[in-house]
CSV table of N, CA, C and O in Angstrom, one decimal:
chain,number,residue,atom,x,y,z
N,1,MET,N,129.1,91.5,94.0
N,1,MET,CA,127.8,91.1,93.6
N,1,MET,C,127.4,89.7,93.7
N,1,MET,O,128.2,88.9,93.3
N,2,ALA,N,126.5,89.4,94.3
N,2,ALA,CA,126.0,87.9,94.5
N,2,ALA,C,125.3,87.6,93.2
N,2,ALA,O,124.3,88.3,92.7
N,3,SER,N,125.7,86.3,92.7
N,3,SER,CA,125.0,85.9,91.5
N,3,SER,C,123.8,85.0,91.9
N,3,SER,O,123.7,84.5,93.2
N,4,TYR,N,122.9,84.9,91.1
N,4,TYR,CA,121.7,83.9,91.4
N,4,TYR,C,122.0,82.7,91.9
N,4,TYR,O,121.4,82.2,92.7
N,5,PRO,N,123.0,81.9,91.2
N,5,PRO,CA,123.4,80.6,91.7
N,5,PRO,C,123.7,80.5,93.2
N,5,PRO,O,123.6,79.3,93.7
N,6,GLU,N,124.2,81.6,93.8
N,6,GLU,CA,124.6,81.5,95.1
N,6,GLU,C,123.4,81.3,96.0
N,6,GLU,O,123.6,81.0,97.4
N,7,SER,N,122.2,81.6,95.6
N,7,SER,CA,121.0,81.4,96.3
N,7,SER,C,120.7,80.0,96.4
N,7,SER,O,121.4,79.1,95.9
N,8,GLN,N,119.6,79.6,96.8
N,8,GLN,CA,119.2,78.1,97.0
N,8,GLN,C,118.5,77.6,95.8
N,8,GLN,O,117.6,76.8,96.0
N,9,HIS,N,118.8,77.9,94.7
N,9,HIS,CA,118.1,77.6,93.4
N,9,HIS,C,119.0,76.4,92.9
N,9,HIS,O,120.3,76.1,93.2
N,10,ALA,N,118.4,75.5,92.0
N,10,ALA,CA,118.9,74.4,91.4
N,10,ALA,C,120.1,74.8,90.5
N,10,ALA,O,120.2,75.9,90.0
N,11,GLU,N,121.0,73.9,90.3
N,11,GLU,CA,122.3,74.2,89.6
N,11,GLU,C,121.9,74.5,88.0
N,11,GLU,O,122.6,75.5,87.5
N,12,ASP,N,120.8,74.1,87.5
N,12,ASP,CA,120.5,74.3,86.1
N,12,ASP,C,119.8,75.7,85.9
N,12,ASP,O,119.5,76.1,84.9
N,13,ASP,N,119.6,76.4,87.2
N,13,ASP,CA,118.9,77.7,86.9
N,13,ASP,C,119.9,78.8,87.1
N,13,ASP,O,119.5,80.0,87.2
N,14,ASP,N,121.1,78.5,86.7
N,14,ASP,CA,122.2,79.7,87.0
N,14,ASP,C,122.4,80.4,85.8
N,14,ASP,O,123.3,81.3,85.7
N,15,GLU,N,121.7,80.1,84.6
N,15,GLU,CA,121.9,80.8,83.4
N,15,GLU,C,120.6,81.3,82.9
N,15,GLU,O,119.6,80.7,83.0
N,16,GLY,N,120.7,82.7,82.3
N,16,GLY,CA,119.4,83.2,81.8
N,16,GLY,C,119.2,82.8,80.5
N,16,GLY,O,119.8,81.8,79.9
N,17,SER,N,118.0,83.2,79.9
N,17,SER,CA,117.6,82.8,78.6
N,17,SER,C,118.6,83.0,77.4
N,17,SER,O,118.5,82.3,76.5
N,18,ASP,N,119.6,83.9,77.7
N,18,ASP,CA,120.5,84.1,76.6
N,18,ASP,C,121.8,83.4,77.0
N,18,ASP,O,122.9,83.7,76.4
N,19,GLY,N,121.9,82.7,78.1
N,19,GLY,CA,123.2,81.9,78.4
N,19,GLY,C,124.1,82.8,79.4
N,19,GLY,O,125.0,82.3,79.8
N,20,SER,N,123.6,83.8,79.7
N,20,SER,CA,124.5,84.7,80.7
N,20,SER,C,124.1,84.4,82.2
N,20,SER,O,123.1,83.7,82.4
N,21,ASP,N,124.9,84.9,83.1
N,21,ASP,CA,124.7,84.5,84.6
N,21,ASP,C,123.3,85.4,84.9
N,21,ASP,O,123.2,86.6,84.3
N,22,VAL,N,122.5,84.8,85.8
N,22,VAL,CA,121.4,85.6,86.2
N,22,VAL,C,121.7,86.1,87.8
N,22,VAL,O,122.1,85.4,88.5
N,23,PHE,N,121.3,87.4,87.9
N,23,PHE,CA,121.5,88.0,89.2
N,23,PHE,C,120.2,88.2,89.8
N,23,PHE,O,119.1,88.4,89.1
N,24,GLU,N,120.2,88.3,91.0
N,24,GLU,CA,119.0,88.6,91.8
N,24,GLU,C,118.5,89.9,91.4
N,24,GLU,O,119.1,90.9,91.1
N,25,PRO,N,117.1,90.1,91.4
N,25,PRO,CA,116.5,91.4,91.1
N,25,PRO,C,117.0,92.6,92.0
N,25,PRO,O,117.2,93.7,91.5
N,26,SER,N,117.3,92.2,93.2
N,26,SER,CA,117.9,93.4,94.1
N,26,SER,C,119.2,93.9,93.6
N,26,SER,O,119.5,95.0,93.6
N,27,THR,N,120.0,93.0,92.9
N,27,THR,CA,121.3,93.5,92.3
N,27,THR,C,121.1,94.4,91.2
N,27,THR,O,121.5,95.5,91.0
N,28,VAL,N,120.1,94.0,90.4
N,28,VAL,CA,119.8,94.8,89.2
N,28,VAL,C,119.2,96.2,89.5
N,28,VAL,O,119.5,97.2,89.0
N,29,LEU,N,118.3,96.1,90.6
N,29,LEU,CA,117.7,97.3,91.1
N,29,LEU,C,118.8,98.2,91.7
N,29,LEU,O,118.7,99.5,91.6
N,30,SER,N,119.7,97.5,92.4
N,30,SER,CA,120.8,98.4,93.0
N,30,SER,C,121.6,99.1,91.9
N,30,SER,O,122.0,100.3,92.1
N,31,LEU,N,122.0,98.5,90.8
N,31,LEU,CA,122.7,99.0,89.7
N,31,LEU,C,121.9,100.2,89.1
N,31,LEU,O,122.2,101.2,88.8
N,32,LEU,N,120.6,99.9,89.0
N,32,LEU,CA,119.7,100.9,88.3
N,32,LEU,C,119.8,102.2,89.2
N,32,LEU,O,119.7,103.3,88.7
N,33,ALA,N,119.5,101.9,90.6
N,33,ALA,CA,119.6,103.1,91.5
N,33,ALA,C,121.0,103.9,91.4
N,33,ALA,O,120.8,105.1,91.3
N,34,GLN,N,122.0,103.2,91.4
N,34,GLN,CA,123.3,103.8,91.1
N,34,GLN,C,123.4,104.7,89.9
N,34,GLN,O,124.0,105.7,89.8
N,35,PHE,N,122.9,104.1,88.8
N,35,PHE,CA,123.0,104.7,87.4
N,35,PHE,C,122.0,105.9,87.5
N,35,PHE,O,122.5,107.0,87.0
N,36,VAL,N,120.8,105.8,87.9
N,36,VAL,CA,119.8,106.9,87.8
N,36,VAL,C,120.1,108.0,88.9
N,36,VAL,O,120.2,109.2,88.5
N,37,GLY,N,120.7,107.6,90.0
N,37,GLY,CA,121.0,108.5,91.0
N,37,GLY,C,119.8,109.3,91.5
N,37,GLY,O,118.7,109.1,91.2
N,38,ASP,N,120.1,110.5,92.1
N,38,ASP,CA,119.1,111.4,92.6
N,38,ASP,C,119.3,112.8,91.9
N,38,ASP,O,120.4,113.4,92.2
N,39,PRO,N,118.5,113.2,91.0
N,39,PRO,CA,118.7,114.3,90.2
N,39,PRO,C,118.8,115.6,91.1
N,39,PRO,O,119.4,116.6,90.6
N,40,ALA,N,118.1,115.6,92.1
N,40,ALA,CA,118.1,116.8,93.0
N,40,ALA,C,119.3,117.0,93.8
N,40,ALA,O,119.8,118.1,94.1
N,41,SER,N,120.2,115.9,94.0
N,41,SER,CA,121.3,116.1,94.9
N,41,SER,C,122.7,115.6,94.3
N,41,SER,O,123.7,115.8,94.9
N,42,ASP,N,122.6,114.8,93.2
N,42,ASP,CA,123.8,114.4,92.5
N,42,ASP,C,124.6,115.5,91.9
N,42,ASP,O,124.1,116.3,91.1
N,43,PRO,N,125.9,115.6,92.3
N,43,PRO,CA,126.8,116.4,91.5
N,43,PRO,C,127.0,116.0,90.0
N,43,PRO,O,126.8,114.8,89.9
N,44,ASP,N,127.1,116.8,89.2
N,44,ASP,CA,127.4,116.5,87.7
N,44,ASP,C,128.9,116.6,87.3
N,44,ASP,O,129.1,116.8,86.2
N,45,GLY,N,129.8,116.2,88.3
N,45,GLY,CA,131.2,116.2,88.0
N,45,GLY,C,131.6,115.1,87.1
N,45,GLY,O,130.9,114.1,86.9
N,46,GLU,N,132.7,115.2,86.6
N,46,GLU,CA,133.3,114.3,85.7
N,46,GLU,C,133.4,112.9,86.4
N,46,GLU,O,133.1,111.8,85.7
N,47,ALA,N,133.9,112.8,87.6
N,47,ALA,CA,134.1,111.6,88.3
N,47,ALA,C,132.7,110.9,88.4
N,47,ALA,O,132.5,109.7,88.2
N,48,GLN,N,131.6,111.6,88.8
N,48,GLN,CA,130.3,111.2,89.0
N,48,GLN,C,129.7,110.5,87.6
N,48,GLN,O,129.2,109.5,87.7
N,49,THR,N,130.0,111.3,86.6
N,49,THR,CA,129.5,110.9,85.2
N,49,THR,C,130.2,109.6,84.9
N,49,THR,O,129.5,108.7,84.3
N,50,LYS,N,131.4,109.4,85.0
N,50,LYS,CA,132.3,108.3,84.6
N,50,LYS,C,131.9,107.1,85.4
N,50,LYS,O,131.6,106.0,84.8
N,51,ALA,N,131.5,107.3,86.7
N,51,ALA,CA,131.0,106.2,87.5
N,51,ALA,C,129.6,105.8,87.1
N,51,ALA,O,129.4,104.5,87.0
N,52,ARG,N,128.8,106.7,86.8
N,52,ARG,CA,127.5,106.4,86.3
N,52,ARG,C,127.4,105.6,85.0
N,52,ARG,O,126.8,104.8,84.7
N,53,GLU,N,128.5,106.1,84.1
N,53,GLU,CA,128.5,105.4,82.8
N,53,GLU,C,129.0,104.0,83.0
N,53,GLU,O,128.5,103.0,82.3
N,54,ARG,N,130.0,103.7,83.9
N,54,ARG,CA,130.4,102.3,84.2
N,54,ARG,C,129.3,101.5,84.5
N,54,ARG,O,129.1,100.3,84.1
N,55,VAL,N,128.6,101.9,85.7
N,55,VAL,CA,127.5,101.1,86.2
N,55,VAL,C,126.3,101.0,85.1
N,55,VAL,O,125.9,99.9,85.0
N,56,GLY,N,126.1,102.0,84.4
N,56,GLY,CA,125.1,102.0,83.4
N,56,GLY,C,125.4,100.9,82.3
N,56,GLY,O,124.5,100.2,81.8
N,57,ALA,N,126.6,100.9,81.9
N,57,ALA,CA,127.0,100.0,80.9
N,57,ALA,C,126.8,98.4,81.3
N,57,ALA,O,126.3,97.6,80.5
N,58,LEU,N,127.1,98.1,82.6
N,58,LEU,CA,126.9,96.9,83.2
N,58,LEU,C,125.3,96.7,83.1
N,58,LEU,O,125.0,95.6,82.7
N,59,LEU,N,124.6,97.6,83.6
N,59,LEU,CA,123.2,97.4,83.6
N,59,LEU,C,122.5,97.3,82.1
N,59,LEU,O,121.8,96.4,81.9
N,60,TRP,N,123.1,98.0,81.3
N,60,TRP,CA,122.7,97.9,79.7
N,60,TRP,C,123.0,96.4,79.3
N,60,TRP,O,122.1,95.8,78.7
N,61,ASP,N,124.1,95.9,79.6
N,61,ASP,CA,124.5,94.5,79.1
N,61,ASP,C,123.5,93.4,79.9
N,61,ASP,O,123.0,92.6,79.3
N,62,MET,N,123.3,93.7,81.2
N,62,MET,CA,122.4,92.9,81.9
N,62,MET,C,120.9,92.9,81.5
N,62,MET,O,120.3,91.9,81.5
N,63,SER,N,120.5,93.9,80.9
N,63,SER,CA,119.1,94.1,80.6
N,63,SER,C,118.8,93.3,79.3
N,63,SER,O,117.6,93.1,78.8
N,64,ALA,N,119.8,92.8,78.5
N,64,ALA,CA,119.6,91.9,77.5
N,64,ALA,C,118.9,90.6,77.9
N,64,ALA,O,118.5,89.8,76.9
N,65,ALA,N,119.2,90.2,79.1
N,65,ALA,CA,118.6,88.9,79.6
N,65,ALA,C,117.1,89.1,80.1
N,65,ALA,O,116.9,90.1,80.7
N,66,GLU,N,116.3,88.3,79.7
N,66,GLU,CA,114.9,88.5,80.1
N,66,GLU,C,114.7,88.5,81.5
N,66,GLU,O,113.8,89.4,82.0
N,67,GLU,N,115.5,87.8,82.3
N,67,GLU,CA,115.2,87.8,83.7
N,67,GLU,C,115.6,89.3,84.4
N,67,GLU,O,115.0,89.7,85.3
N,68,HIS,N,116.6,89.8,83.8
N,68,HIS,CA,117.0,91.1,84.3
N,68,HIS,C,116.1,92.2,83.8
N,68,HIS,O,115.8,93.3,84.5
N,69,ALA,N,115.7,92.0,82.5
N,69,ALA,CA,114.8,93.0,81.8
N,69,ALA,C,113.6,93.2,82.7
N,69,ALA,O,113.0,94.3,82.8
N,70,ALA,N,113.1,92.2,83.3
N,70,ALA,CA,111.7,92.3,84.0
N,70,ALA,C,111.9,93.2,85.3
N,70,ALA,O,111.2,94.0,85.5
N,71,ALA,N,113.1,93.2,85.8
N,71,ALA,CA,113.4,94.1,86.9
N,71,ALA,C,113.5,95.7,86.4
N,71,ALA,O,113.0,96.6,87.0
N,72,VAL,N,114.1,95.8,85.2
N,72,VAL,CA,114.3,97.1,84.7
N,72,VAL,C,112.9,97.7,84.2
N,72,VAL,O,112.7,98.9,84.4
N,73,CYS,N,112.1,96.9,83.7
N,73,CYS,CA,110.9,97.3,83.2
N,73,CYS,C,110.0,98.1,84.2
N,73,CYS,O,109.3,99.0,83.9
N,74,ALA,N,110.1,97.4,85.4
N,74,ALA,CA,109.4,98.2,86.5
N,74,ALA,C,109.7,99.6,86.8
N,74,ALA,O,109.0,100.3,87.5
N,75,HIS,N,110.8,99.9,86.3
N,75,HIS,CA,111.4,101.3,86.5
N,75,HIS,C,111.8,102.0,85.3
N,75,HIS,O,112.8,102.9,85.3
N,76,ALA,N,111.1,101.8,84.3
N,76,ALA,CA,111.3,102.4,83.1
N,76,ALA,C,111.4,103.9,83.0
N,76,ALA,O,112.2,104.7,82.4
N,77,SER,N,110.4,104.3,83.7
N,77,SER,CA,110.5,105.9,83.8
N,77,SER,C,111.6,106.6,84.5
N,77,SER,O,112.0,107.6,84.1
N,78,ALA,N,112.2,105.9,85.3
N,78,ALA,CA,113.5,106.2,85.9
N,78,ALA,C,114.6,106.4,84.9
N,78,ALA,O,115.5,107.3,84.9
N,79,LEU,N,114.7,105.5,83.8
N,79,LEU,CA,115.6,105.4,82.6
N,79,LEU,C,115.3,106.6,81.9
N,79,LEU,O,116.2,107.3,81.3
N,80,VAL,N,114.0,106.9,81.6
N,80,VAL,CA,113.7,108.0,80.7
N,80,VAL,C,114.0,109.4,81.4
N,80,VAL,O,114.6,110.2,80.8
N,81,GLY,N,113.9,109.3,82.7
N,81,GLY,CA,114.2,110.6,83.5
N,81,GLY,C,115.8,110.9,83.4
N,81,GLY,O,116.2,111.9,83.2
N,82,ALA,N,116.5,109.8,83.5
N,82,ALA,CA,118.0,109.9,83.4
N,82,ALA,C,118.5,110.3,82.1
N,82,ALA,O,119.3,111.1,81.9
N,83,ALA,N,117.8,110.0,81.0
N,83,ALA,CA,118.0,110.1,79.6
N,83,ALA,C,117.8,111.8,79.4
N,83,ALA,O,118.4,112.3,78.5
N,84,SER,N,116.5,112.2,80.0
N,84,SER,CA,116.2,113.4,79.7
N,84,SER,C,116.7,114.6,80.6
N,84,SER,O,116.3,115.7,80.4
N,85,ARG,N,117.5,114.1,81.6
N,85,ARG,CA,118.1,115.3,82.3
N,85,ARG,C,118.9,116.2,81.5
N,85,ARG,O,119.8,115.7,80.8
N,86,GLU,N,118.8,117.4,81.9
N,86,GLU,CA,119.6,118.4,81.1
N,86,GLU,C,121.0,118.3,81.1
N,86,GLU,O,121.8,118.4,80.0
N,87,ALA,N,121.6,117.9,82.3
N,87,ALA,CA,123.0,117.7,82.6
N,87,ALA,C,123.5,116.4,82.1
N,87,ALA,O,124.7,116.1,82.2
N,88,ALA,N,122.7,115.5,81.7
N,88,ALA,CA,123.2,114.2,81.4
N,88,ALA,C,124.0,114.3,80.1
N,88,ALA,O,123.9,114.9,79.1
N,89,SER,N,125.1,113.4,80.3
N,89,SER,CA,126.1,113.2,79.1
N,89,SER,C,125.5,112.5,77.9
N,89,SER,O,124.4,111.8,78.2
N,90,PHE,N,126.0,112.6,76.7
N,90,PHE,CA,125.5,111.8,75.6
N,90,PHE,C,125.5,110.4,75.9
N,90,PHE,O,124.6,109.7,75.7
N,91,ARG,N,126.7,109.9,76.6
N,91,ARG,CA,126.9,108.5,76.9
N,91,ARG,C,125.9,108.0,77.8
N,91,ARG,O,125.1,107.0,77.7
N,92,VAL,N,125.4,108.8,78.9
N,92,VAL,CA,124.4,108.4,79.9
N,92,VAL,C,123.1,108.4,79.1
N,92,VAL,O,122.2,107.4,79.5
N,93,ARG,N,122.8,109.3,78.3
N,93,ARG,CA,121.6,109.2,77.5
N,93,ARG,C,121.5,107.9,76.7
N,93,ARG,O,120.5,107.1,76.5
N,94,GLU,N,122.7,107.6,76.1
N,94,GLU,CA,122.6,106.5,75.1
N,94,GLU,C,122.5,105.2,76.0
N,94,GLU,O,121.7,104.3,75.6
N,95,ILE,N,123.1,105.1,77.1
N,95,ILE,CA,123.0,103.9,78.0
N,95,ILE,C,121.5,103.7,78.6
N,95,ILE,O,121.0,102.6,78.5
N,96,ALA,N,121.0,104.8,78.9
N,96,ALA,CA,119.6,104.8,79.5
N,96,ALA,C,118.6,104.3,78.5
N,96,ALA,O,117.7,103.4,78.8
N,97,LEU,N,118.6,104.8,77.3
N,97,LEU,CA,117.8,104.5,76.2
N,97,LEU,C,118.1,103.1,75.6
N,97,LEU,O,117.2,102.3,75.3
N,98,GLY,N,119.2,102.7,75.6
N,98,GLY,CA,119.7,101.3,75.3
N,98,GLY,C,119.2,100.3,76.1
N,98,GLY,O,118.7,99.2,75.8
N,99,THR,N,119.3,100.6,77.5
N,99,THR,CA,118.8,99.7,78.5
N,99,THR,C,117.2,99.6,78.4
N,99,THR,O,116.8,98.4,78.4
N,100,LEU,N,116.6,100.6,78.1
N,100,LEU,CA,115.2,100.6,77.9
N,100,LEU,C,114.9,99.8,76.7
N,100,LEU,O,113.8,99.1,76.8
N,101,ALA,N,115.5,99.9,75.7
N,101,ALA,CA,115.3,99.3,74.5
N,101,ALA,C,115.5,97.7,74.6
N,101,ALA,O,114.7,96.9,74.3
N,102,ASN,N,116.6,97.3,75.3
N,102,ASN,CA,116.7,95.9,75.6
N,102,ASN,C,115.6,95.4,76.5
N,102,ASN,O,115.0,94.2,76.2
N,103,ALA,N,115.2,96.2,77.5
N,103,ALA,CA,114.0,95.6,78.3
N,103,ALA,C,112.8,95.6,77.5
N,103,ALA,O,112.0,94.6,77.7
N,104,ALA,N,112.5,96.6,76.7
N,104,ALA,CA,111.3,96.6,75.8
N,104,ALA,C,111.3,95.5,74.9
N,104,ALA,O,110.2,95.0,74.4
N,105,ALA,N,112.4,94.9,74.5
N,105,ALA,CA,112.4,93.8,73.5
N,105,ALA,C,111.9,92.5,74.2
N,105,ALA,O,111.3,91.6,73.5
N,106,TRP,N,111.9,92.3,75.5
N,106,TRP,CA,111.3,91.3,76.2
N,106,TRP,C,109.9,91.7,76.7
N,106,TRP,O,109.1,90.7,76.9
N,107,ALA,N,109.6,92.8,76.9
N,107,ALA,CA,108.3,93.3,77.5
N,107,ALA,C,107.8,94.6,76.7
N,107,ALA,O,108.0,95.6,77.2
N,108,PRO,N,107.4,94.5,75.5
N,108,PRO,CA,107.1,95.6,74.6
N,108,PRO,C,106.0,96.6,75.3
N,108,PRO,O,105.9,97.8,75.1
N,109,ASP,N,105.3,95.9,76.2
N,109,ASP,CA,104.1,96.8,76.8
N,109,ASP,C,104.8,97.8,77.7
N,109,ASP,O,103.9,98.7,78.1
N,110,VAL,N,106.0,97.8,78.1
N,110,VAL,CA,106.6,98.7,78.9
N,110,VAL,C,106.6,100.1,78.2
N,110,VAL,O,106.4,101.2,78.8
N,111,LEU,N,106.6,100.1,77.0
N,111,LEU,CA,106.5,101.4,76.1
N,111,LEU,C,105.2,101.9,75.9
N,111,LEU,O,105.0,103.1,75.8
N,112,LYS,N,104.1,101.3,76.5
N,112,LYS,CA,102.8,101.8,76.6
N,112,LYS,C,102.6,102.7,77.9
N,112,LYS,O,101.6,103.3,78.0
N,113,ASN,N,103.5,102.5,78.7
N,113,ASN,CA,103.3,103.1,80.1
N,113,ASN,C,103.3,104.8,79.8
N,113,ASN,O,104.2,105.2,79.0
N,114,ARG,N,102.5,105.5,80.5
N,114,ARG,CA,102.5,106.9,80.2
N,114,ARG,C,103.7,107.7,80.5
N,114,ARG,O,103.9,108.7,80.1
N,115,ASP,N,104.4,107.2,81.6
N,115,ASP,CA,105.7,107.9,82.1
N,115,ASP,C,106.8,107.6,81.1
N,115,ASP,O,107.8,108.1,81.3
N,116,VAL,N,106.7,106.7,80.2
N,116,VAL,CA,107.8,106.5,79.3
N,116,VAL,C,107.5,107.1,78.1
N,116,VAL,O,107.7,108.0,77.4
């Protein structure tokens, strides 16, 4: 994963509001896409669930930073969809809703979205 400082930004722009590394929005969106997957075609096997949980845990941690939360907020309905899938594990639901809660802490208006 490419971190934010590797782009052409100033040296002091390499940390988020909480002191963590800042990643490009495309990195956050890539993780989100891997976590949410495609409900129509994704297998629900144990290996797929474990991979989704690992990616989701990273996304959840990253969503605690304001800069990353902004990218997550734009796709809040995808997190709700992942959490409400019938085949979703308890851990996937926990991660999806925890990620949404972190993002909502920075942008409470995301919870006013009809899709959420």
